[in-house]
PDB file of N, CA and C and ligand atoms in Angstrom:
ATOM      1  N   MET K  17     -85.853   4.064  -9.265  1.00  0.00           N
ATOM      2  CA  MET K  17     -84.697   3.719 -10.104  1.00  0.00           C
ATOM      3  C   MET K  17     -83.427   3.704  -9.252  1.00  0.00           C
ATOM      4  N   LYS K  18     -82.517   2.802  -9.597  1.00  0.00           N
ATOM      5  CA  LYS K  18     -81.270   2.760  -8.837  1.00  0.00           C
ATOM      6  C   LYS K  18     -80.310   3.859  -9.299  1.00  0.00           C
ATOM      7  N   SER K  19     -79.303   4.086  -8.502  1.00  0.00           N
ATOM      8  CA  SER K  19     -78.351   5.170  -8.776  1.00  0.00           C
ATOM      9  C   SER K  19     -77.672   4.995 -10.131  1.00  0.00           C
ATOM     10  N   ILE K  20     -77.501   6.082 -10.843  1.00  0.00           N
ATOM     11  CA  ILE K  20     -76.737   6.014 -12.093  1.00  0.00           C
ATOM     12  C   ILE K  20     -75.247   6.184 -11.802  1.00  0.00           C
ATOM     13  N   LEU K  21     -74.899   6.497 -10.562  1.00  0.00           N
ATOM     14  CA  LEU K  21     -73.501   6.746 -10.226  1.00  0.00           C
ATOM     15  C   LEU K  21     -72.815   5.589  -9.510  1.00  0.00           C
ATOM     16  N   GLN K  22     -73.578   4.689  -8.920  1.00  0.00           N
ATOM     17  CA  GLN K  22     -72.931   3.572  -8.219  1.00  0.00           C
ATOM     18  C   GLN K  22     -73.839   2.349  -8.187  1.00  0.00           C
ATOM     19  N   ASN K  23     -73.195   1.201  -8.117  1.00  0.00           N
ATOM     20  CA  ASN K  23     -73.912  -0.070  -8.053  1.00  0.00           C
ATOM     21  C   ASN K  23     -73.906  -0.663  -6.650  1.00  0.00           C
ATOM     22  N   LYS K  24     -72.818  -0.416  -5.944  1.00  0.00           N
ATOM     23  CA  LYS K  24     -72.671  -1.012  -4.618  1.00  0.00           C
ATOM     24  C   LYS K  24     -73.236  -0.097  -3.545  1.00  0.00           C
ATOM     25  N   LYS K  25     -73.711  -0.714  -2.465  1.00  0.00           N
ATOM     26  CA  LYS K  25     -74.156   0.067  -1.321  1.00  0.00           C
ATOM     27  C   LYS K  25     -72.955   0.377  -0.454  1.00  0.00           C
ATOM     28  N   GLU K  26     -72.290   1.474  -0.817  1.00  0.00           N
ATOM     29  CA  GLU K  26     -71.136   1.962  -0.047  1.00  0.00           C
ATOM     30  C   GLU K  26     -71.072   3.465  -0.259  1.00  0.00           C
ATOM     31  N   SER K  27     -70.351   4.157   0.604  1.00  0.00           N
ATOM     32  CA  SER K  27     -70.272   5.600   0.454  1.00  0.00           C
ATOM     33  C   SER K  27     -69.654   5.970  -0.887  1.00  0.00           C
ATOM     34  N   TYR K  28     -70.302   6.847  -1.579  1.00  0.00           N
ATOM     35  CA  TYR K  28     -69.798   7.316  -2.874  1.00  0.00           C
ATOM     36  C   TYR K  28     -68.497   8.093  -2.698  1.00  0.00           C
ATOM     37  N   ILE K  29     -68.311   8.676  -1.516  1.00  0.00           N
ATOM     38  CA  ILE K  29     -67.141   9.511  -1.244  1.00  0.00           C
ATOM     39  C   ILE K  29     -65.975   8.686  -0.684  1.00  0.00           C
ATOM     40  N   SER K  30     -66.239   7.913   0.345  1.00  0.00           N
ATOM     41  CA  SER K  30     -65.161   7.231   1.074  1.00  0.00           C
ATOM     42  C   SER K  30     -65.154   5.719   0.895  1.00  0.00           C
ATOM     43  N   GLY K  31     -66.215   5.167   0.341  1.00  0.00           N
ATOM     44  CA  GLY K  31     -66.298   3.716   0.198  1.00  0.00           C
ATOM     45  C   GLY K  31     -66.726   3.008   1.477  1.00  0.00           C
ATOM     46  N   SER K  32     -66.943   3.770   2.540  1.00  0.00           N
ATOM     47  CA  SER K  32     -67.372   3.181   3.805  1.00  0.00           C
ATOM     48  C   SER K  32     -68.712   2.458   3.631  1.00  0.00           C
ATOM     49  N   THR K  33     -68.891   1.387   4.401  1.00  0.00           N
ATOM     50  CA  THR K  33     -70.155   0.657   4.331  1.00  0.00           C
ATOM     51  C   THR K  33     -70.951   0.787   5.633  1.00  0.00           C
ATOM     52  N   TYR K  34     -70.512   1.705   6.493  1.00  0.00           N
ATOM     53  CA  TYR K  34     -71.188   1.898   7.782  1.00  0.00           C
ATOM     54  C   TYR K  34     -72.005   3.185   7.813  1.00  0.00           C
ATOM     55  N   ASN K  35     -73.106   3.156   8.518  1.00  0.00           N
ATOM     56  CA  ASN K  35     -73.938   4.350   8.746  1.00  0.00           C
ATOM     57  C   ASN K  35     -74.316   5.053   7.445  1.00  0.00           C
ATOM     58  N   LEU K  36     -74.800   4.285   6.507  1.00  0.00           N
ATOM     59  CA  LEU K  36     -75.109   4.870   5.199  1.00  0.00           C
ATOM     60  C   LEU K  36     -76.509   5.473   5.157  1.00  0.00           C
ATOM     61  N   GLU K  37     -76.613   6.556   4.426  1.00  0.00           N
ATOM     62  CA  GLU K  37     -77.898   7.195   4.169  1.00  0.00           C
ATOM     63  C   GLU K  37     -77.975   7.497   2.681  1.00  0.00           C
ATOM     64  N   GLU K  38     -79.175   7.445   2.165  1.00  0.00           N
ATOM     65  CA  GLU K  38     -79.338   7.716   0.737  1.00  0.00           C
ATOM     66  C   GLU K  38     -79.524   9.218   0.520  1.00  0.00           C
ATOM     67  N   HIS K  39     -78.741   9.763  -0.376  1.00  0.00           N
ATOM     68  CA  HIS K  39     -78.830  11.200  -0.679  1.00  0.00           C
ATOM     69  C   HIS K  39     -79.369  11.413  -2.085  1.00  0.00           C
ATOM     70  N   HIS K  40     -80.391  12.232  -2.193  1.00  0.00           N
ATOM     71  CA  HIS K  40     -80.912  12.633  -3.501  1.00  0.00           C
ATOM     72  C   HIS K  40     -80.125  13.861  -3.947  1.00  0.00           C
ATOM     73  N   ILE K  41     -79.426  13.730  -5.054  1.00  0.00           N
ATOM     74  CA  ILE K  41     -78.435  14.729  -5.453  1.00  0.00           C
ATOM     75  C   ILE K  41     -79.074  16.086  -5.751  1.00  0.00           C
ATOM     76  N   PHE K  42     -80.220  16.060  -6.368  1.00  0.00           N
ATOM     77  CA  PHE K  42     -80.967  17.305  -6.592  1.00  0.00           C
ATOM     78  C   PHE K  42     -82.147  17.240  -5.641  1.00  0.00           C
ATOM     79  N   PHE K  43     -82.109  18.051  -4.584  1.00  0.00           N
ATOM     80  CA  PHE K  43     -83.121  17.936  -3.540  1.00  0.00           C
ATOM     81  C   PHE K  43     -84.062  19.127  -3.552  1.00  0.00           C
ATOM     82  N   GLY K  44     -84.961  19.150  -2.618  1.00  0.00           N
ATOM     83  CA  GLY K  44     -86.073  20.099  -2.684  1.00  0.00           C
ATOM     84  C   GLY K  44     -87.260  19.337  -3.246  1.00  0.00           C
ATOM     85  N   THR K  45     -88.436  19.872  -3.023  1.00  0.00           N
ATOM     86  CA  THR K  45     -89.670  19.110  -3.289  1.00  0.00           C
ATOM     87  C   THR K  45     -89.727  18.500  -4.685  1.00  0.00           C
ATOM     88  N   ALA K  46     -89.595  19.297  -5.706  1.00  0.00           N
ATOM     89  CA  ALA K  46     -89.746  18.800  -7.081  1.00  0.00           C
ATOM     90  C   ALA K  46     -88.542  17.978  -7.502  1.00  0.00           C
ATOM     91  N   ASN K  47     -87.364  18.480  -7.201  1.00  0.00           N
ATOM     92  CA  ASN K  47     -86.143  17.814  -7.667  1.00  0.00           C
ATOM     93  C   ASN K  47     -85.905  16.471  -7.010  1.00  0.00           C
ATOM     94  N   ARG K  48     -86.402  16.303  -5.809  1.00  0.00           N
ATOM     95  CA  ARG K  48     -86.246  15.006  -5.146  1.00  0.00           C
ATOM     96  C   ARG K  48     -86.937  13.916  -5.965  1.00  0.00           C
ATOM     97  N   LYS K  49     -88.106  14.206  -6.471  1.00  0.00           N
ATOM     98  CA  LYS K  49     -88.837  13.244  -7.310  1.00  0.00           C
ATOM     99  C   LYS K  49     -88.081  12.963  -8.596  1.00  0.00           C
ATOM    100  N   VAL K  50     -87.567  14.030  -9.200  1.00  0.00           N
ATOM    101  CA  VAL K  50     -86.778  13.884 -10.434  1.00  0.00           C
ATOM    102  C   VAL K  50     -85.546  13.024 -10.157  1.00  0.00           C
ATOM    103  N   SER K  51     -84.914  13.251  -9.007  1.00  0.00           N
ATOM    104  CA  SER K  51     -83.735  12.480  -8.627  1.00  0.00           C
ATOM    105  C   SER K  51     -84.085  11.007  -8.447  1.00  0.00           C
ATOM    106  N   GLU K  52     -85.211  10.753  -7.809  1.00  0.00           N
ATOM    107  CA  GLU K  52     -85.655   9.374  -7.585  1.00  0.00           C
ATOM    108  C   GLU K  52     -85.899   8.682  -8.922  1.00  0.00           C
ATOM    109  N   LYS K  53     -86.573   9.362  -9.783  1.00  0.00           N
ATOM    110  CA  LYS K  53     -86.980   8.786 -11.067  1.00  0.00           C
ATOM    111  C   LYS K  53     -85.788   8.507 -11.991  1.00  0.00           C
ATOM    112  N   ASN K  54     -84.764   9.357 -11.888  1.00  0.00           N
ATOM    113  CA  ASN K  54     -83.643   9.250 -12.818  1.00  0.00           C
ATOM    114  C   ASN K  54     -82.368   8.664 -12.203  1.00  0.00           C
ATOM    115  N   GLY K  55     -82.463   8.261 -10.948  1.00  0.00           N
ATOM    116  CA  GLY K  55     -81.298   7.632 -10.311  1.00  0.00           C
ATOM    117  C   GLY K  55     -80.213   8.614  -9.919  1.00  0.00           C
ATOM    118  N   PHE K  56     -80.610   9.862  -9.674  1.00  0.00           N
ATOM    119  CA  PHE K  56     -79.637  10.867  -9.213  1.00  0.00           C
ATOM    120  C   PHE K  56     -79.512  10.767  -7.704  1.00  0.00           C
ATOM    121  N   LYS K  57     -78.913   9.683  -7.239  1.00  0.00           N
ATOM    122  CA  LYS K  57     -78.766   9.508  -5.796  1.00  0.00           C
ATOM    123  C   LYS K  57     -77.527   8.691  -5.502  1.00  0.00           C
ATOM    124  N   VAL K  58     -76.993   8.883  -4.330  1.00  0.00           N
ATOM    125  CA  VAL K  58     -75.786   8.164  -3.902  1.00  0.00           C
ATOM    126  C   VAL K  58     -75.912   7.832  -2.425  1.00  0.00           C
ATOM    127  N   TRP K  59     -75.099   6.849  -2.005  1.00  0.00           N
ATOM    128  CA  TRP K  59     -74.984   6.529  -0.592  1.00  0.00           C
ATOM    129  C   TRP K  59     -73.877   7.378   0.021  1.00  0.00           C
ATOM    130  N   LEU K  60     -74.161   7.929   1.186  1.00  0.00           N
ATOM    131  CA  LEU K  60     -73.171   8.700   1.934  1.00  0.00           C
ATOM    132  C   LEU K  60     -73.246   8.262   3.394  1.00  0.00           C
ATOM    133  N   THR K  61     -72.154   8.435   4.131  1.00  0.00           N
ATOM    134  CA  THR K  61     -72.231   8.186   5.572  1.00  0.00           C
ATOM    135  C   THR K  61     -73.020   9.338   6.205  1.00  0.00           C
ATOM    136  N   THR K  62     -73.470   9.124   7.428  1.00  0.00           N
ATOM    137  CA  THR K  62     -74.213  10.159   8.158  1.00  0.00           C
ATOM    138  C   THR K  62     -73.436  11.473   8.167  1.00  0.00           C
ATOM    139  N   GLU K  63     -72.146  11.365   8.430  1.00  0.00           N
ATOM    140  CA  GLU K  63     -71.288  12.555   8.502  1.00  0.00           C
ATOM    141  C   GLU K  63     -71.174  13.238   7.132  1.00  0.00           C
ATOM    142  N   GLU K  64     -70.949  12.449   6.105  1.00  0.00           N
ATOM    143  CA  GLU K  64     -70.844  13.000   4.741  1.00  0.00           C
ATOM    144  C   GLU K  64     -72.177  13.583   4.271  1.00  0.00           C
ATOM    145  N   HIS K  65     -73.251  13.099   4.879  1.00  0.00           N
ATOM    146  CA  HIS K  65     -74.586  13.537   4.473  1.00  0.00           C
ATOM    147  C   HIS K  65     -75.039  14.768   5.252  1.00  0.00           C
ATOM    148  N   ARG K  66     -74.981  14.662   6.607  1.00  0.00           N
ATOM    149  CA  ARG K  66     -75.583  15.716   7.422  1.00  0.00           C
ATOM    150  C   ARG K  66     -74.621  16.393   8.384  1.00  0.00           C
ATOM    151  N   GLY K  67     -73.341  16.001   8.346  1.00  0.00           N
ATOM    152  CA  GLY K  67     -72.356  16.647   9.209  1.00  0.00           C
ATOM    153  C   GLY K  67     -72.050  18.064   8.734  1.00  0.00           C
ATOM    154  N   THR K  68     -71.238  18.773   9.517  1.00  0.00           N
ATOM    155  CA  THR K  68     -70.904  20.171   9.187  1.00  0.00           C
ATOM    156  C   THR K  68     -70.328  20.304   7.783  1.00  0.00           C
ATOM    157  N   TYR K  69     -69.484  19.329   7.397  1.00  0.00           N
ATOM    158  CA  TYR K  69     -68.888  19.337   6.062  1.00  0.00           C
ATOM    159  C   TYR K  69     -69.639  18.408   5.109  1.00  0.00           C
ATOM    160  N   GLY K  70     -70.727  17.879   5.581  1.00  0.00           N
ATOM    161  CA  GLY K  70     -71.552  16.995   4.755  1.00  0.00           C
ATOM    162  C   GLY K  70     -72.314  17.788   3.701  1.00  0.00           C
ATOM    163  N   VAL K  71     -72.886  17.072   2.784  1.00  0.00           N
ATOM    164  CA  VAL K  71     -73.501  17.710   1.609  1.00  0.00           C
ATOM    165  C   VAL K  71     -74.640  18.665   1.998  1.00  0.00           C
ATOM    166  N   HIS K  72     -75.341  18.392   3.100  1.00  0.00           N
ATOM    167  CA  HIS K  72     -76.390  19.308   3.558  1.00  0.00           C
ATOM    168  C   HIS K  72     -75.884  20.236   4.664  1.00  0.00           C
ATOM    169  N   GLY K  73     -74.606  20.139   4.999  1.00  0.00           N
ATOM    170  CA  GLY K  73     -74.064  20.908   6.122  1.00  0.00           C
ATOM    171  C   GLY K  73     -73.656  22.316   5.740  1.00  0.00           C
ATOM    172  N   LYS K  74     -73.257  23.048   6.761  1.00  0.00           N
ATOM    173  CA  LYS K  74     -72.891  24.452   6.621  1.00  0.00           C
ATOM    174  C   LYS K  74     -71.761  24.655   5.607  1.00  0.00           C
ATOM    175  N   PHE K  75     -70.801  23.725   5.618  1.00  0.00           N
ATOM    176  CA  PHE K  75     -69.651  23.855   4.710  1.00  0.00           C
ATOM    177  C   PHE K  75     -69.655  22.777   3.617  1.00  0.00           C
ATOM    178  N   GLY K  76     -70.821  22.370   3.243  1.00  0.00           N
ATOM    179  CA  GLY K  76     -70.925  21.253   2.294  1.00  0.00           C
ATOM    180  C   GLY K  76     -71.133  21.639   0.844  1.00  0.00           C
ATOM    181  N   ARG K  77     -71.063  22.909   0.564  1.00  0.00           N
ATOM    182  CA  ARG K  77     -71.415  23.355  -0.787  1.00  0.00           C
ATOM    183  C   ARG K  77     -70.512  22.734  -1.878  1.00  0.00           C
ATOM    184  N   GLY K  78     -69.229  22.619  -1.585  1.00  0.00           N
ATOM    185  CA  GLY K  78     -68.306  22.037  -2.567  1.00  0.00           C
ATOM    186  C   GLY K  78     -68.688  20.611  -2.926  1.00  0.00           C
ATOM    187  N   LEU K  79     -69.007  19.836  -1.906  1.00  0.00           N
ATOM    188  CA  LEU K  79     -69.404  18.447  -2.119  1.00  0.00           C
ATOM    189  C   LEU K  79     -70.735  18.387  -2.878  1.00  0.00           C
ATOM    190  N   ASP K  80     -71.645  19.243  -2.494  1.00  0.00           N
ATOM    191  CA  ASP K  80     -72.951  19.321  -3.163  1.00  0.00           C
ATOM    192  C   ASP K  80     -72.760  19.544  -4.675  1.00  0.00           C
ATOM    193  N   ILE K  81     -71.948  20.522  -5.010  1.00  0.00           N
ATOM    194  CA  ILE K  81     -71.713  20.850  -6.431  1.00  0.00           C
ATOM    195  C   ILE K  81     -71.002  19.692  -7.146  1.00  0.00           C
ATOM    196  N   LYS K  82     -70.023  19.093  -6.481  1.00  0.00           N
ATOM    197  CA  LYS K  82     -69.312  17.957  -7.087  1.00  0.00           C
ATOM    198  C   LYS K  82     -70.282  16.831  -7.451  1.00  0.00           C
ATOM    199  N   LEU K  83     -71.190  16.502  -6.529  1.00  0.00           N
ATOM    200  CA  LEU K  83     -72.140  15.421  -6.791  1.00  0.00           C
ATOM    201  C   LEU K  83     -73.076  15.790  -7.941  1.00  0.00           C
ATOM    202  N   LYS K  84     -73.499  17.049  -7.975  1.00  0.00           N
ATOM    203  CA  LYS K  84     -74.388  17.499  -9.054  1.00  0.00           C
ATOM    204  C   LYS K  84     -73.677  17.421 -10.407  1.00  0.00           C
ATOM    205  N   GLN K  85     -72.409  17.807 -10.413  1.00  0.00           N
ATOM    206  CA  GLN K  85     -71.636  17.746 -11.663  1.00  0.00           C
ATOM    207  C   GLN K  85     -71.419  16.293 -12.102  1.00  0.00           C
ATOM    208  N   ASP K  86     -71.093  15.423 -11.151  1.00  0.00           N
ATOM    209  CA  ASP K  86     -70.897  14.004 -11.478  1.00  0.00           C
ATOM    210  C   ASP K  86     -72.181  13.414 -12.069  1.00  0.00           C
ATOM    211  N   ALA K  87     -73.314  13.762 -11.460  1.00  0.00           N
ATOM    212  CA  ALA K  87     -74.592  13.230 -11.934  1.00  0.00           C
ATOM    213  C   ALA K  87     -74.912  13.742 -13.339  1.00  0.00           C
ATOM    214  N   GLN K  88     -74.683  15.027 -13.547  1.00  0.00           N
ATOM    215  CA  GLN K  88     -74.960  15.590 -14.872  1.00  0.00           C
ATOM    216  C   GLN K  88     -74.063  14.950 -15.932  1.00  0.00           C
ATOM    217  N   ARG K  89     -72.767  14.809 -15.579  1.00  0.00           N
ATOM    218  CA  ARG K  89     -71.810  14.212 -16.527  1.00  0.00           C
ATOM    219  C   ARG K  89     -72.240  12.796 -16.906  1.00  0.00           C
ATOM    220  N   ARG K  90     -72.629  12.018 -15.915  1.00  0.00           N
ATOM    221  CA  ARG K  90     -73.035  10.638 -16.183  1.00  0.00           C
ATOM    222  C   ARG K  90     -74.327  10.609 -17.007  1.00  0.00           C
ATOM    223  N   TYR K  91     -75.271  11.466 -16.649  1.00  0.00           N
ATOM    224  CA  TYR K  91     -76.544  11.530 -17.382  1.00  0.00           C
ATOM    225  C   TYR K  91     -76.309  11.877 -18.843  1.00  0.00           C
ATOM    226  N   GLU K  92     -75.365  12.774 -19.071  1.00  0.00           N
ATOM    227  CA  GLU K  92     -75.107  13.235 -20.438  1.00  0.00           C
ATOM    228  C   GLU K  92     -74.318  12.210 -21.270  1.00  0.00           C
ATOM    229  N   GLU K  93     -73.935  11.097 -20.652  1.00  0.00           N
ATOM    230  CA  GLU K  93     -73.352  10.013 -21.453  1.00  0.00           C
ATOM    231  C   GLU K  93     -74.433   9.362 -22.314  1.00  0.00           C
ATOM    232  N   THR K  94     -75.679   9.502 -21.886  1.00  0.00           N
ATOM    233  CA  THR K  94     -76.780   8.867 -22.634  1.00  0.00           C
ATOM    234  C   THR K  94     -77.889   9.849 -23.023  1.00  0.00           C
ATOM    235  N   HIS K  95     -77.735  11.104 -22.626  1.00  0.00           N
ATOM    236  CA  HIS K  95     -78.752  12.118 -22.928  1.00  0.00           C
ATOM    237  C   HIS K  95     -78.050  13.410 -23.345  1.00  0.00           C
ATOM    238  N   THR K  96     -78.836  14.323 -23.898  1.00  0.00           N
ATOM    239  CA  THR K  96     -78.273  15.627 -24.287  1.00  0.00           C
ATOM    240  C   THR K  96     -78.313  16.592 -23.100  1.00  0.00           C
ATOM    241  N   ARG K  97     -77.540  17.663 -23.212  1.00  0.00           N
ATOM    242  CA  ARG K  97     -77.561  18.712 -22.190  1.00  0.00           C
ATOM    243  C   ARG K  97     -78.950  19.344 -22.095  1.00  0.00           C
ATOM    244  N   GLU K  98     -79.585  19.510 -23.222  1.00  0.00           N
ATOM    245  CA  GLU K  98     -80.939  20.096 -23.234  1.00  0.00           C
ATOM    246  C   GLU K  98     -81.891  19.239 -22.394  1.00  0.00           C
ATOM    247  N   GLU K  99     -81.759  17.930 -22.527  1.00  0.00           N
ATOM    248  CA  GLU K  99     -82.619  17.031 -21.739  1.00  0.00           C
ATOM    249  C   GLU K  99     -82.352  17.202 -20.249  1.00  0.00           C
ATOM    250  N   PHE K 100     -81.070  17.373 -19.895  1.00  0.00           N
ATOM    251  CA  PHE K 100     -80.733  17.555 -18.486  1.00  0.00           C
ATOM    252  C   PHE K 100     -81.345  18.853 -17.950  1.00  0.00           C
ATOM    253  N   ILE K 101     -81.159  19.919 -18.697  1.00  0.00           N
ATOM    254  CA  ILE K 101     -81.670  21.222 -18.253  1.00  0.00           C
ATOM    255  C   ILE K 101     -83.191  21.212 -18.166  1.00  0.00           C
ATOM    256  N   LYS K 102     -83.815  20.473 -19.061  1.00  0.00           N
ATOM    257  CA  LYS K 102     -85.268  20.346 -19.010  1.00  0.00           C
ATOM    258  C   LYS K 102     -85.711  19.696 -17.703  1.00  0.00           C
ATOM    259  N   LEU K 103     -84.920  18.738 -17.228  1.00  0.00           N
ATOM    260  CA  LEU K 103     -85.236  18.028 -15.983  1.00  0.00           C
ATOM    261  C   LEU K 103     -84.959  18.886 -14.755  1.00  0.00           C
ATOM    262  N   ILE K 104     -83.762  19.468 -14.693  1.00  0.00           N
ATOM    263  CA  ILE K 104     -83.264  20.101 -13.483  1.00  0.00           C
ATOM    264  C   ILE K 104     -83.378  21.633 -13.524  1.00  0.00           C
ATOM    265  N   GLY K 105     -83.476  22.173 -14.713  1.00  0.00           N
ATOM    266  CA  GLY K 105     -83.644  23.619 -14.849  1.00  0.00           C
ATOM    267  C   GLY K 105     -82.358  24.401 -14.781  1.00  0.00           C
ATOM    268  N   LYS K 106     -81.222  23.687 -14.796  1.00  0.00           N
ATOM    269  CA  LYS K 106     -79.948  24.357 -14.599  1.00  0.00           C
ATOM    270  C   LYS K 106     -78.793  23.516 -15.127  1.00  0.00           C
ATOM    271  N   ASN K 107     -77.753  24.174 -15.581  1.00  0.00           N
ATOM    272  CA  ASN K 107     -76.553  23.481 -16.039  1.00  0.00           C
ATOM    273  C   ASN K 107     -75.451  23.644 -14.986  1.00  0.00           C
ATOM    274  N   TYR K 108     -74.871  22.525 -14.580  1.00  0.00           N
ATOM    275  CA  TYR K 108     -73.805  22.585 -13.553  1.00  0.00           C
ATOM    276  C   TYR K 108     -72.404  22.417 -14.130  1.00  0.00           C
ATOM    277  N   LEU K 109     -72.305  22.231 -15.435  1.00  0.00           N
ATOM    278  CA  LEU K 109     -70.991  21.987 -16.057  1.00  0.00           C
ATOM    279  C   LEU K 109     -70.512  23.183 -16.865  1.00  0.00           C
TER     280      LEU K 109
HETATM  281 ZN1  LIG M 205     -79.494  14.239   1.222  1.00  0.00          ZN
END
């Protein structure tokens, strides 16, 4: 499934179109599949993805949470909170 957060192939954070990587917003073995199936993914630059301040980086927790909240908010435009928690096991809002 395509991303529920963006239509264009550009960085979700900066709009850059260079060095893009696909990020699954809820990661880890089980959640990656859930993310794929429900479009919980965004394009990020290499730096935004795996750099020190990137979503998987040492100081990336703020960005990680922001993306999770954005995804939950968008999902809940068409689904209930209960449905979200059933999928992800957690409420981020
Ligand atoms: Zn990622």
